[in-house]
Short mmCIF file of C-alpha atoms in Angstrom, two decimals:
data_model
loop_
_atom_site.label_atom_id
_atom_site.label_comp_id
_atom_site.label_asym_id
_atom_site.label_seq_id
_atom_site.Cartn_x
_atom_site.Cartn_y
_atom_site.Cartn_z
CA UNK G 1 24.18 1.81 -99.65
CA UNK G 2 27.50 3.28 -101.15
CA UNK G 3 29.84 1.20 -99.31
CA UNK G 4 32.71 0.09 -102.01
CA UNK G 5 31.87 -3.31 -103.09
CA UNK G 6 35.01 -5.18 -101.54
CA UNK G 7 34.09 -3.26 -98.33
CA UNK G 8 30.24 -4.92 -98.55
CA UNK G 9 32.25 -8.44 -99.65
CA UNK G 10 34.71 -8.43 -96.59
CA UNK G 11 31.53 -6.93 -94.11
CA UNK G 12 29.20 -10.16 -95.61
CA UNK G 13 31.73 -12.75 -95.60
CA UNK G 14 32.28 -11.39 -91.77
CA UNK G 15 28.48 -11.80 -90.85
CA UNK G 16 28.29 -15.15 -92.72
CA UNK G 17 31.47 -16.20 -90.50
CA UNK G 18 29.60 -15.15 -87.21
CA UNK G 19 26.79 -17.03 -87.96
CA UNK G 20 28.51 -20.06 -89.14
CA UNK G 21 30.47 -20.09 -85.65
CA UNK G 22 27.07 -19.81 -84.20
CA UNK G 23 28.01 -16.41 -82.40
CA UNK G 24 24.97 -14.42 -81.22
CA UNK G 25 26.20 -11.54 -80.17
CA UNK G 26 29.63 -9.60 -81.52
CA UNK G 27 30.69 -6.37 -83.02
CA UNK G 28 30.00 -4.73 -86.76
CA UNK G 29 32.00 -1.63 -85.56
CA UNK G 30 33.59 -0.27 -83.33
CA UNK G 31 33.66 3.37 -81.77
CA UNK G 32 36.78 4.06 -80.46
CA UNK G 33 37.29 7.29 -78.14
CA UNK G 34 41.19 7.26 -77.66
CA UNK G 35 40.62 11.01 -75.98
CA UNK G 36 37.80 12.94 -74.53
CA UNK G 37 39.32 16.36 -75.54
CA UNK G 38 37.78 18.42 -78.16
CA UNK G 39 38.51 22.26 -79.86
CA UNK G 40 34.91 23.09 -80.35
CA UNK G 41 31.83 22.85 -77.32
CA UNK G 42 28.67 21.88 -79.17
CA UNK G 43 25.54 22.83 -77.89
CA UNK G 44 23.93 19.67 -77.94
CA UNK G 45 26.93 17.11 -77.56
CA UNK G 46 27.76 15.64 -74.07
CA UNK G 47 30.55 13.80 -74.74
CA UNK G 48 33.58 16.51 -73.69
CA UNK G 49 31.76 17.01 -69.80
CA UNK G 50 34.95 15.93 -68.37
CA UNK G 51 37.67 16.83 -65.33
CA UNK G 52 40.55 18.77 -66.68
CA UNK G 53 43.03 16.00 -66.07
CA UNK G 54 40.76 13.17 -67.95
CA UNK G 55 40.39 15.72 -71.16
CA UNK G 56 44.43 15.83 -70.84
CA UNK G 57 44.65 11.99 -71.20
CA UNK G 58 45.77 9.92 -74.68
CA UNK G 59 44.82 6.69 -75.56
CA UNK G 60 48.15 4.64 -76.45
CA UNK G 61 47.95 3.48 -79.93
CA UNK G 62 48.92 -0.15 -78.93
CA UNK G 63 45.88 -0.19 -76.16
CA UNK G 64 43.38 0.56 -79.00
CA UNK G 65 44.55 -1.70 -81.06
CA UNK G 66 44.68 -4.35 -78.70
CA UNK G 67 40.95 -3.58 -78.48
CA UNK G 68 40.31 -3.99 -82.04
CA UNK G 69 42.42 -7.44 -82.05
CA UNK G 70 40.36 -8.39 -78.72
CA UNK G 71 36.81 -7.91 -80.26
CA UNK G 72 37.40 -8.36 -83.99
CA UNK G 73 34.97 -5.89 -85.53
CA UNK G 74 36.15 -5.31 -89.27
CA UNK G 75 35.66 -1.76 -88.88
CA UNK G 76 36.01 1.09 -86.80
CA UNK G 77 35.08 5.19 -85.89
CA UNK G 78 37.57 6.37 -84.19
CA UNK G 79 36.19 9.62 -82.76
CA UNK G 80 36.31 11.71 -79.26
CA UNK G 81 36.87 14.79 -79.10
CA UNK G 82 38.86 15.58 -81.62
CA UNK G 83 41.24 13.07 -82.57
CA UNK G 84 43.57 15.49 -84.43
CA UNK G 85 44.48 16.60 -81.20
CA UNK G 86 45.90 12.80 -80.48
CA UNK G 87 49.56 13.30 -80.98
CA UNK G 88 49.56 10.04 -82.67
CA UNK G 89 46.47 9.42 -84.51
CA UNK G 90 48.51 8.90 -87.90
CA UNK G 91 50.06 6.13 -86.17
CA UNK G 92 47.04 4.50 -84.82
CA UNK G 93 45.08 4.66 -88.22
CA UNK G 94 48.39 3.44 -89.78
CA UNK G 95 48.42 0.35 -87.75
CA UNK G 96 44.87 -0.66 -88.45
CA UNK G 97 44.82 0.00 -91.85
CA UNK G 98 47.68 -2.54 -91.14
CA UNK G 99 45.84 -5.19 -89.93
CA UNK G 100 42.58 -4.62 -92.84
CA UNK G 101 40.44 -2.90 -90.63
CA UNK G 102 38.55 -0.19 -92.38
CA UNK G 103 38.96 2.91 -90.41
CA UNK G 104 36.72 5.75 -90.17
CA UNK G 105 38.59 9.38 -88.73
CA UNK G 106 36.03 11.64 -87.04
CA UNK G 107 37.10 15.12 -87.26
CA UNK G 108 35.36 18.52 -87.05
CA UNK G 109 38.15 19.45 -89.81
CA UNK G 110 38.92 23.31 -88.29
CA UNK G 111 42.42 21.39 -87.29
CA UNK G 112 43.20 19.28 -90.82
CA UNK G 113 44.69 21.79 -92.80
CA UNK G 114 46.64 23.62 -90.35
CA UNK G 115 48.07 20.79 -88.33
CA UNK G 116 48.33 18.22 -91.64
CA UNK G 117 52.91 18.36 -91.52
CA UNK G 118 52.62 17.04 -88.19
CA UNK G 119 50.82 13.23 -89.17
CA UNK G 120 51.84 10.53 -91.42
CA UNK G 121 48.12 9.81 -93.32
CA UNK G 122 48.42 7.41 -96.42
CA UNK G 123 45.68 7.05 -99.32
CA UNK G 124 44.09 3.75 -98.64
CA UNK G 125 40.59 1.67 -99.43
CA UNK G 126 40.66 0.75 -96.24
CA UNK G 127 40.68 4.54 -94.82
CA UNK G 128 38.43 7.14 -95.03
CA UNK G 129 37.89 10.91 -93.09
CA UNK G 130 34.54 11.29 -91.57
CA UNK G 131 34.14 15.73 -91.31
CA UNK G 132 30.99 16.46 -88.71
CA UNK G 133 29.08 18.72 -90.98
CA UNK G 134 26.07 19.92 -89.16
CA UNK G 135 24.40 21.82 -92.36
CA UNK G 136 25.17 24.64 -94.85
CA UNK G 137 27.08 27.54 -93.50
CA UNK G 138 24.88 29.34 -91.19
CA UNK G 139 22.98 26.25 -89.67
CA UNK G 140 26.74 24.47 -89.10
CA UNK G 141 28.03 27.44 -87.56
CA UNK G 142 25.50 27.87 -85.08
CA UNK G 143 25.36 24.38 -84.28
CA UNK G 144 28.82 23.92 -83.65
CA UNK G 145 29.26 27.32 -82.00
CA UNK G 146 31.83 28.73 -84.46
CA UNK G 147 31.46 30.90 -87.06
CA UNK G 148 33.72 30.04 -89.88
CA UNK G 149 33.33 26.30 -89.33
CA UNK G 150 32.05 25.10 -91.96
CA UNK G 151 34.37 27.21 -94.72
CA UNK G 152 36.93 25.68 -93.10
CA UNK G 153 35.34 22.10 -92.93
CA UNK G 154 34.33 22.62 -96.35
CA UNK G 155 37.99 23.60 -97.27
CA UNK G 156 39.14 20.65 -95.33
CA UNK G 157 37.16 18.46 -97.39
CA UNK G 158 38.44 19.54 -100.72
CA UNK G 159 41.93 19.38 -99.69
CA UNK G 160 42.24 16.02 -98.58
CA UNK G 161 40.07 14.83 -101.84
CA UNK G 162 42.61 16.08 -103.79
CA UNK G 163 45.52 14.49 -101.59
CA UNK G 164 43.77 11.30 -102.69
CA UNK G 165 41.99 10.21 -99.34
CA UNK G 166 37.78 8.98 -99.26
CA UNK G 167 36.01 11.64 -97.75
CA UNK G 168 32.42 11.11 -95.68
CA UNK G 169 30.35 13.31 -93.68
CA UNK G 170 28.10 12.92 -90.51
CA UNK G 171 25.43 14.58 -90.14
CA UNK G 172 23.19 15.11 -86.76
CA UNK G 173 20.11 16.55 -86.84
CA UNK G 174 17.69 18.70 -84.01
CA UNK G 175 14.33 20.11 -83.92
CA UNK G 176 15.33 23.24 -85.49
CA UNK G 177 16.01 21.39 -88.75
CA UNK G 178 13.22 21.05 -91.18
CA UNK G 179 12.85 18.94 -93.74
CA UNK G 180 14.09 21.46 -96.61
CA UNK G 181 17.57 21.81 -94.15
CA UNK G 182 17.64 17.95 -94.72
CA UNK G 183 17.34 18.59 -98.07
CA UNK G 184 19.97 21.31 -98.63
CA UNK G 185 23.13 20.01 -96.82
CA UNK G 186 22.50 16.85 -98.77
CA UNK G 187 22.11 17.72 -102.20
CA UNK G 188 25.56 19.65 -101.22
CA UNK G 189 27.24 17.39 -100.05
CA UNK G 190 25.98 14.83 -103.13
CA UNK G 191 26.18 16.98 -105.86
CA UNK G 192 28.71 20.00 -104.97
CA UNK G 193 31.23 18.61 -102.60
CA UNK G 194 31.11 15.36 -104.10
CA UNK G 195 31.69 13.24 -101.29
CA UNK G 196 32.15 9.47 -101.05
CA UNK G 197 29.28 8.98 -98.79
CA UNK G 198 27.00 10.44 -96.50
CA UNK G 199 25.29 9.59 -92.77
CA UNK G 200 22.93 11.22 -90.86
CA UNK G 201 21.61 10.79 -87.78
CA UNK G 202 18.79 12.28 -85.60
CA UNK G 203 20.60 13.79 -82.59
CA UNK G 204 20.90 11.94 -79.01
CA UNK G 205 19.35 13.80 -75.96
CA UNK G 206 22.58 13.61 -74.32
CA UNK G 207 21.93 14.40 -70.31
CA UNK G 208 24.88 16.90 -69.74
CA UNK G 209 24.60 18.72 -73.28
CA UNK G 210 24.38 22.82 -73.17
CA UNK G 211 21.30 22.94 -75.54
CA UNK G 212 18.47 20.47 -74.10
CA UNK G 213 15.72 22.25 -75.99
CA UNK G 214 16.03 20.85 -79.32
CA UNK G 215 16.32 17.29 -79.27
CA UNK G 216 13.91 14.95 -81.64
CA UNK G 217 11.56 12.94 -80.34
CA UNK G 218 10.44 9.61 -82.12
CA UNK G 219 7.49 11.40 -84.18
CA UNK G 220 9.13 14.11 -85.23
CA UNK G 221 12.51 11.96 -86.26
CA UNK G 222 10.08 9.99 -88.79
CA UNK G 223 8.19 13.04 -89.85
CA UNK G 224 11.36 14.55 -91.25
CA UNK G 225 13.27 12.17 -92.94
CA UNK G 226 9.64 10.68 -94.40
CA UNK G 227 9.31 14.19 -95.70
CA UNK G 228 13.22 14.88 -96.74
CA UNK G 229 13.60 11.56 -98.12
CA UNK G 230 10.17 12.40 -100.45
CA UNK G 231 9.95 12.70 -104.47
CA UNK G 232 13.18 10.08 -105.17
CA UNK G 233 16.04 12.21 -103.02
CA UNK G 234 16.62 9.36 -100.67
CA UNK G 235 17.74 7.20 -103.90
CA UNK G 236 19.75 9.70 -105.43
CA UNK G 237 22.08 10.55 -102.26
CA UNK G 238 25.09 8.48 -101.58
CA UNK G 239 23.93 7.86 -98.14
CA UNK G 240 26.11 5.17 -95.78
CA UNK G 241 22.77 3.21 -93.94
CA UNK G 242 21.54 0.10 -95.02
CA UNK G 243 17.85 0.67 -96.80
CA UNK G 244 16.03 -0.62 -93.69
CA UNK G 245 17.82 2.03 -91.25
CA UNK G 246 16.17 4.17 -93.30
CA UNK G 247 13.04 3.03 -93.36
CA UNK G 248 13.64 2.94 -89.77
CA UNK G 249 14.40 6.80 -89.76
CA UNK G 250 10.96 6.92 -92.07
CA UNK G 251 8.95 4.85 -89.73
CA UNK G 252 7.99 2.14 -92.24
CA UNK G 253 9.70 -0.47 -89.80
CA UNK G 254 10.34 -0.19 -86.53
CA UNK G 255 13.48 -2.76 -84.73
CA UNK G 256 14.80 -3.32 -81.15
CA UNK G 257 18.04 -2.09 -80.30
CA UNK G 258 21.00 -4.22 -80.87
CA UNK G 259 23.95 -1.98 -78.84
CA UNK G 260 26.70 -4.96 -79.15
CA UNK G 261 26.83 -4.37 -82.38
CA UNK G 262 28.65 -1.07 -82.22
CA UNK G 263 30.02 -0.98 -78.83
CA UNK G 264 32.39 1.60 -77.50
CA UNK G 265 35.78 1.53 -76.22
CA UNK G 266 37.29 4.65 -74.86
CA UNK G 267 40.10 5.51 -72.00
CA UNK G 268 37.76 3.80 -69.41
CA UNK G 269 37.21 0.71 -71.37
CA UNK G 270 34.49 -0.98 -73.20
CA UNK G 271 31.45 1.22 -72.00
CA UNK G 272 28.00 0.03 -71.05
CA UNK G 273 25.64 -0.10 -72.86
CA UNK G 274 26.60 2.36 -75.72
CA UNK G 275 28.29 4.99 -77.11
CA UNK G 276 25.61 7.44 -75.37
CA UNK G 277 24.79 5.99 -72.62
CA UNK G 278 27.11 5.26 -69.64
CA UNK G 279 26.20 2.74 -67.21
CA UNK G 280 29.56 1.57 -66.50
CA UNK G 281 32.57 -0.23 -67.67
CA UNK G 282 34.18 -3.38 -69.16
CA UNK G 283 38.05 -4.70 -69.25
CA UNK G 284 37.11 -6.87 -72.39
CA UNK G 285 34.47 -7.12 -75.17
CA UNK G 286 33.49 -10.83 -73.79
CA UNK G 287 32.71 -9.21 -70.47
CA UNK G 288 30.81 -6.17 -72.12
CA UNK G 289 29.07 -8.78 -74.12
CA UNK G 290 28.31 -11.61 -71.09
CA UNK G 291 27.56 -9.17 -68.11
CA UNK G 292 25.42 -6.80 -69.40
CA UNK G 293 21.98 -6.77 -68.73
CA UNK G 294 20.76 -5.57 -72.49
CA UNK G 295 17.63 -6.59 -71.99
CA UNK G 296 16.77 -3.71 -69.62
CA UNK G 297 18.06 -1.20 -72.90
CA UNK G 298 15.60 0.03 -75.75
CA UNK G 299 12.32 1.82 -75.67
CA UNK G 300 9.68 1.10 -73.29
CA UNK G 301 12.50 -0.16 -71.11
CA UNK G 302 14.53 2.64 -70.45
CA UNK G 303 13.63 6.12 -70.59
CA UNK G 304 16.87 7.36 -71.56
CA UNK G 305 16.49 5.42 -74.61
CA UNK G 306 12.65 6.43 -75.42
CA UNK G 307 13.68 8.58 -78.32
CA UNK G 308 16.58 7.60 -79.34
CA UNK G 309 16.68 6.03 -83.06
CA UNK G 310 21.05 6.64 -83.61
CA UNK G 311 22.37 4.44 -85.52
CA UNK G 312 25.14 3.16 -83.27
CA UNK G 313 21.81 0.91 -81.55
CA UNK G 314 19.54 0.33 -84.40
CA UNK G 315 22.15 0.01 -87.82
CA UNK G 316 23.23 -3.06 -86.53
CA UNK G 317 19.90 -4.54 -86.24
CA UNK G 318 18.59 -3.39 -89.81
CA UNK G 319 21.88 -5.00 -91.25
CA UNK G 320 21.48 -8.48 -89.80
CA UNK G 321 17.39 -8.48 -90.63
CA UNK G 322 19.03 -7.33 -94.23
CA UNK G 323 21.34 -10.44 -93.49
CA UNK G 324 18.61 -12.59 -92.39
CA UNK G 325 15.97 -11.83 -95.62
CA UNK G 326 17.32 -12.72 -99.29
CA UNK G 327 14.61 -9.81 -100.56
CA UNK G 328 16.36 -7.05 -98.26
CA UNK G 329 19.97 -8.33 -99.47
CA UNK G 330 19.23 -7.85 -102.99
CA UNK G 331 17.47 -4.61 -102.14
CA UNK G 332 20.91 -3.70 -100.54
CA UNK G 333 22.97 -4.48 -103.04
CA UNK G 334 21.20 -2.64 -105.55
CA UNK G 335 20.39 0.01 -103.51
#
């Protein structure tokens, strides 16, 4: 992993705590959705399939942070939508940078440059920006639906590394990605763009996306990273997964699905039993935690989850088997 070393200190010492308390089930991170509205209409996201008046809706700032405070993950995605177009984002980043929670902003990036005078963002380790970059020019613009996105993502990018700010990337990937696509957004983002660290992520059939046809199944996930991460590039990227995730996405391990660990909280509460699935909500994290039925979740148990290997279910669980095994911590830490 890249993480920054306090980062991996404060996310250990948090784990060891947990385990210590004799806790069995609570939160690594966080994704908080404080809107649903979004600029862009990705073919294969379903997460902005929404009533006009529920896309209009903002997430106070002190409601997500009383979230955080509730649960007391150490870190946190906020994402959406867009969240640039929450009219007080800077203030709810501000607050939990405030409180030592490292903070992850999801963006697309087409709105950071030309809406930047309106927020209040401050340099800080426990802050980074998160720009969706979907592949080099032509493959992001298609994906996203936009031609011109990824200049301006790419713009977006440079300009707030120069203001000071971390910079990471997401990447999703479909079945019209081959290995060599892998490959090429990478390297750039590693060795052009220079960013602090990179995720990627093979892309969730959601039910209500526009584009159904190109979602990976399990076989095909493992068959490209095995074949992207070939010939020493998975050890030269900067990548933000724990070594067994990616063996995971390589198929050299296989894990259950451990969705408390990154639970979502959004305008309708903590959602069951992930970010991409929705089965329902919960008032409180305890609730989430105590009254839902996760063993009915996972593959062979649920066919919505039969192909899914995102890293918002299985992350967590490579990062407490790394937790569990003094061989995978080491491998971690010098990985």
């Amino acid at each position: 992993m890249t993480m920054p070393m306090r980062q991996s200190l404060r996310i250990g010492r948090y784990l060891l705590t947990q385990r210590l308390r004799g806790r069995e089930k609570f939160p690594l991170l966080v994704e908080l959705e404080p809107l649903f509205a979004c600029n862009l209409q990705c073919a294969g996201c379903g997460k902005i399939q929404h009533p006009a008046d529920e896309l209009r809706r903002r997430m106070p700032v002190e409601q997500a942070v009383a979230a955080m405070e509730e649960c007391g993950a150490p870190m946190v995605s906020i994402a959406g939508g867009e969240p640039f177009m929450h009219p007080e984002i800077d203030k709810l980043v501000n607050e939990l940078v405030k409180r030592k929670i490292y903070v992850f902003l999801c963006t697309n990036a087409l709105l950071v440059r030309k809406w930047w005078d309106r927020f209040d963002f401050t340099p800080s380790r426990y802050f980074a920006f998160a720009v969706h970059i979907d592949g080099l020019r032509e493959r992001h613009d298609a994906s996203v639906d936009h031609e011109g996105g990824f200049d301006e993502a790419v713009a977006a990018v440079r300009f707030l590394q120069a203001q000071g700010f971390r910079v990471t990337t997401n990447t999703t990937f479909f079945t019209n990605d081959s290995p060599q696509n892998v490959i090429d957004v990478l390297d750039f983002l590693n060795d052009d763009l220079h960013v602090d660290e990179m995720m990627v992520s093979p892309a969730y059939a959601y039910e209500k996306a526009p584009d159904q046809d190109h979602f990976l199944g399990v076989t095909q996930t493992r068959e490209l990273f095995r074949k992207a991460f070939a010939n020493g590039n998975r050890g030269r990227w900067r990548l933000n997964h724990s070594p067994l995730f990616l063996d995971f996405l390589e198929g050299k391990v296989d894990f259950p699905c451990t969705a408390w660990g990154i639970p979502s909280y959004s305008l309708f509460g903590w959602q069951r039993p992930c970010y991409l699935m929705s089965d329902g909500y919960a008032s409180t994290y305890k609730e989430l935690v105590e009254e839902t039925d996760w063993d009915s979740y996972g593959r062979g148990r649920d066919p919505r989850c039969a192909n899914c290997m995102a890293h918002c279910g299985y992350e967590p669980t490579a990062v407490l088997a790394t937790m569990g095994s003094l061989r995978q911590s080491l491998r971690a830490i010098a990985g």
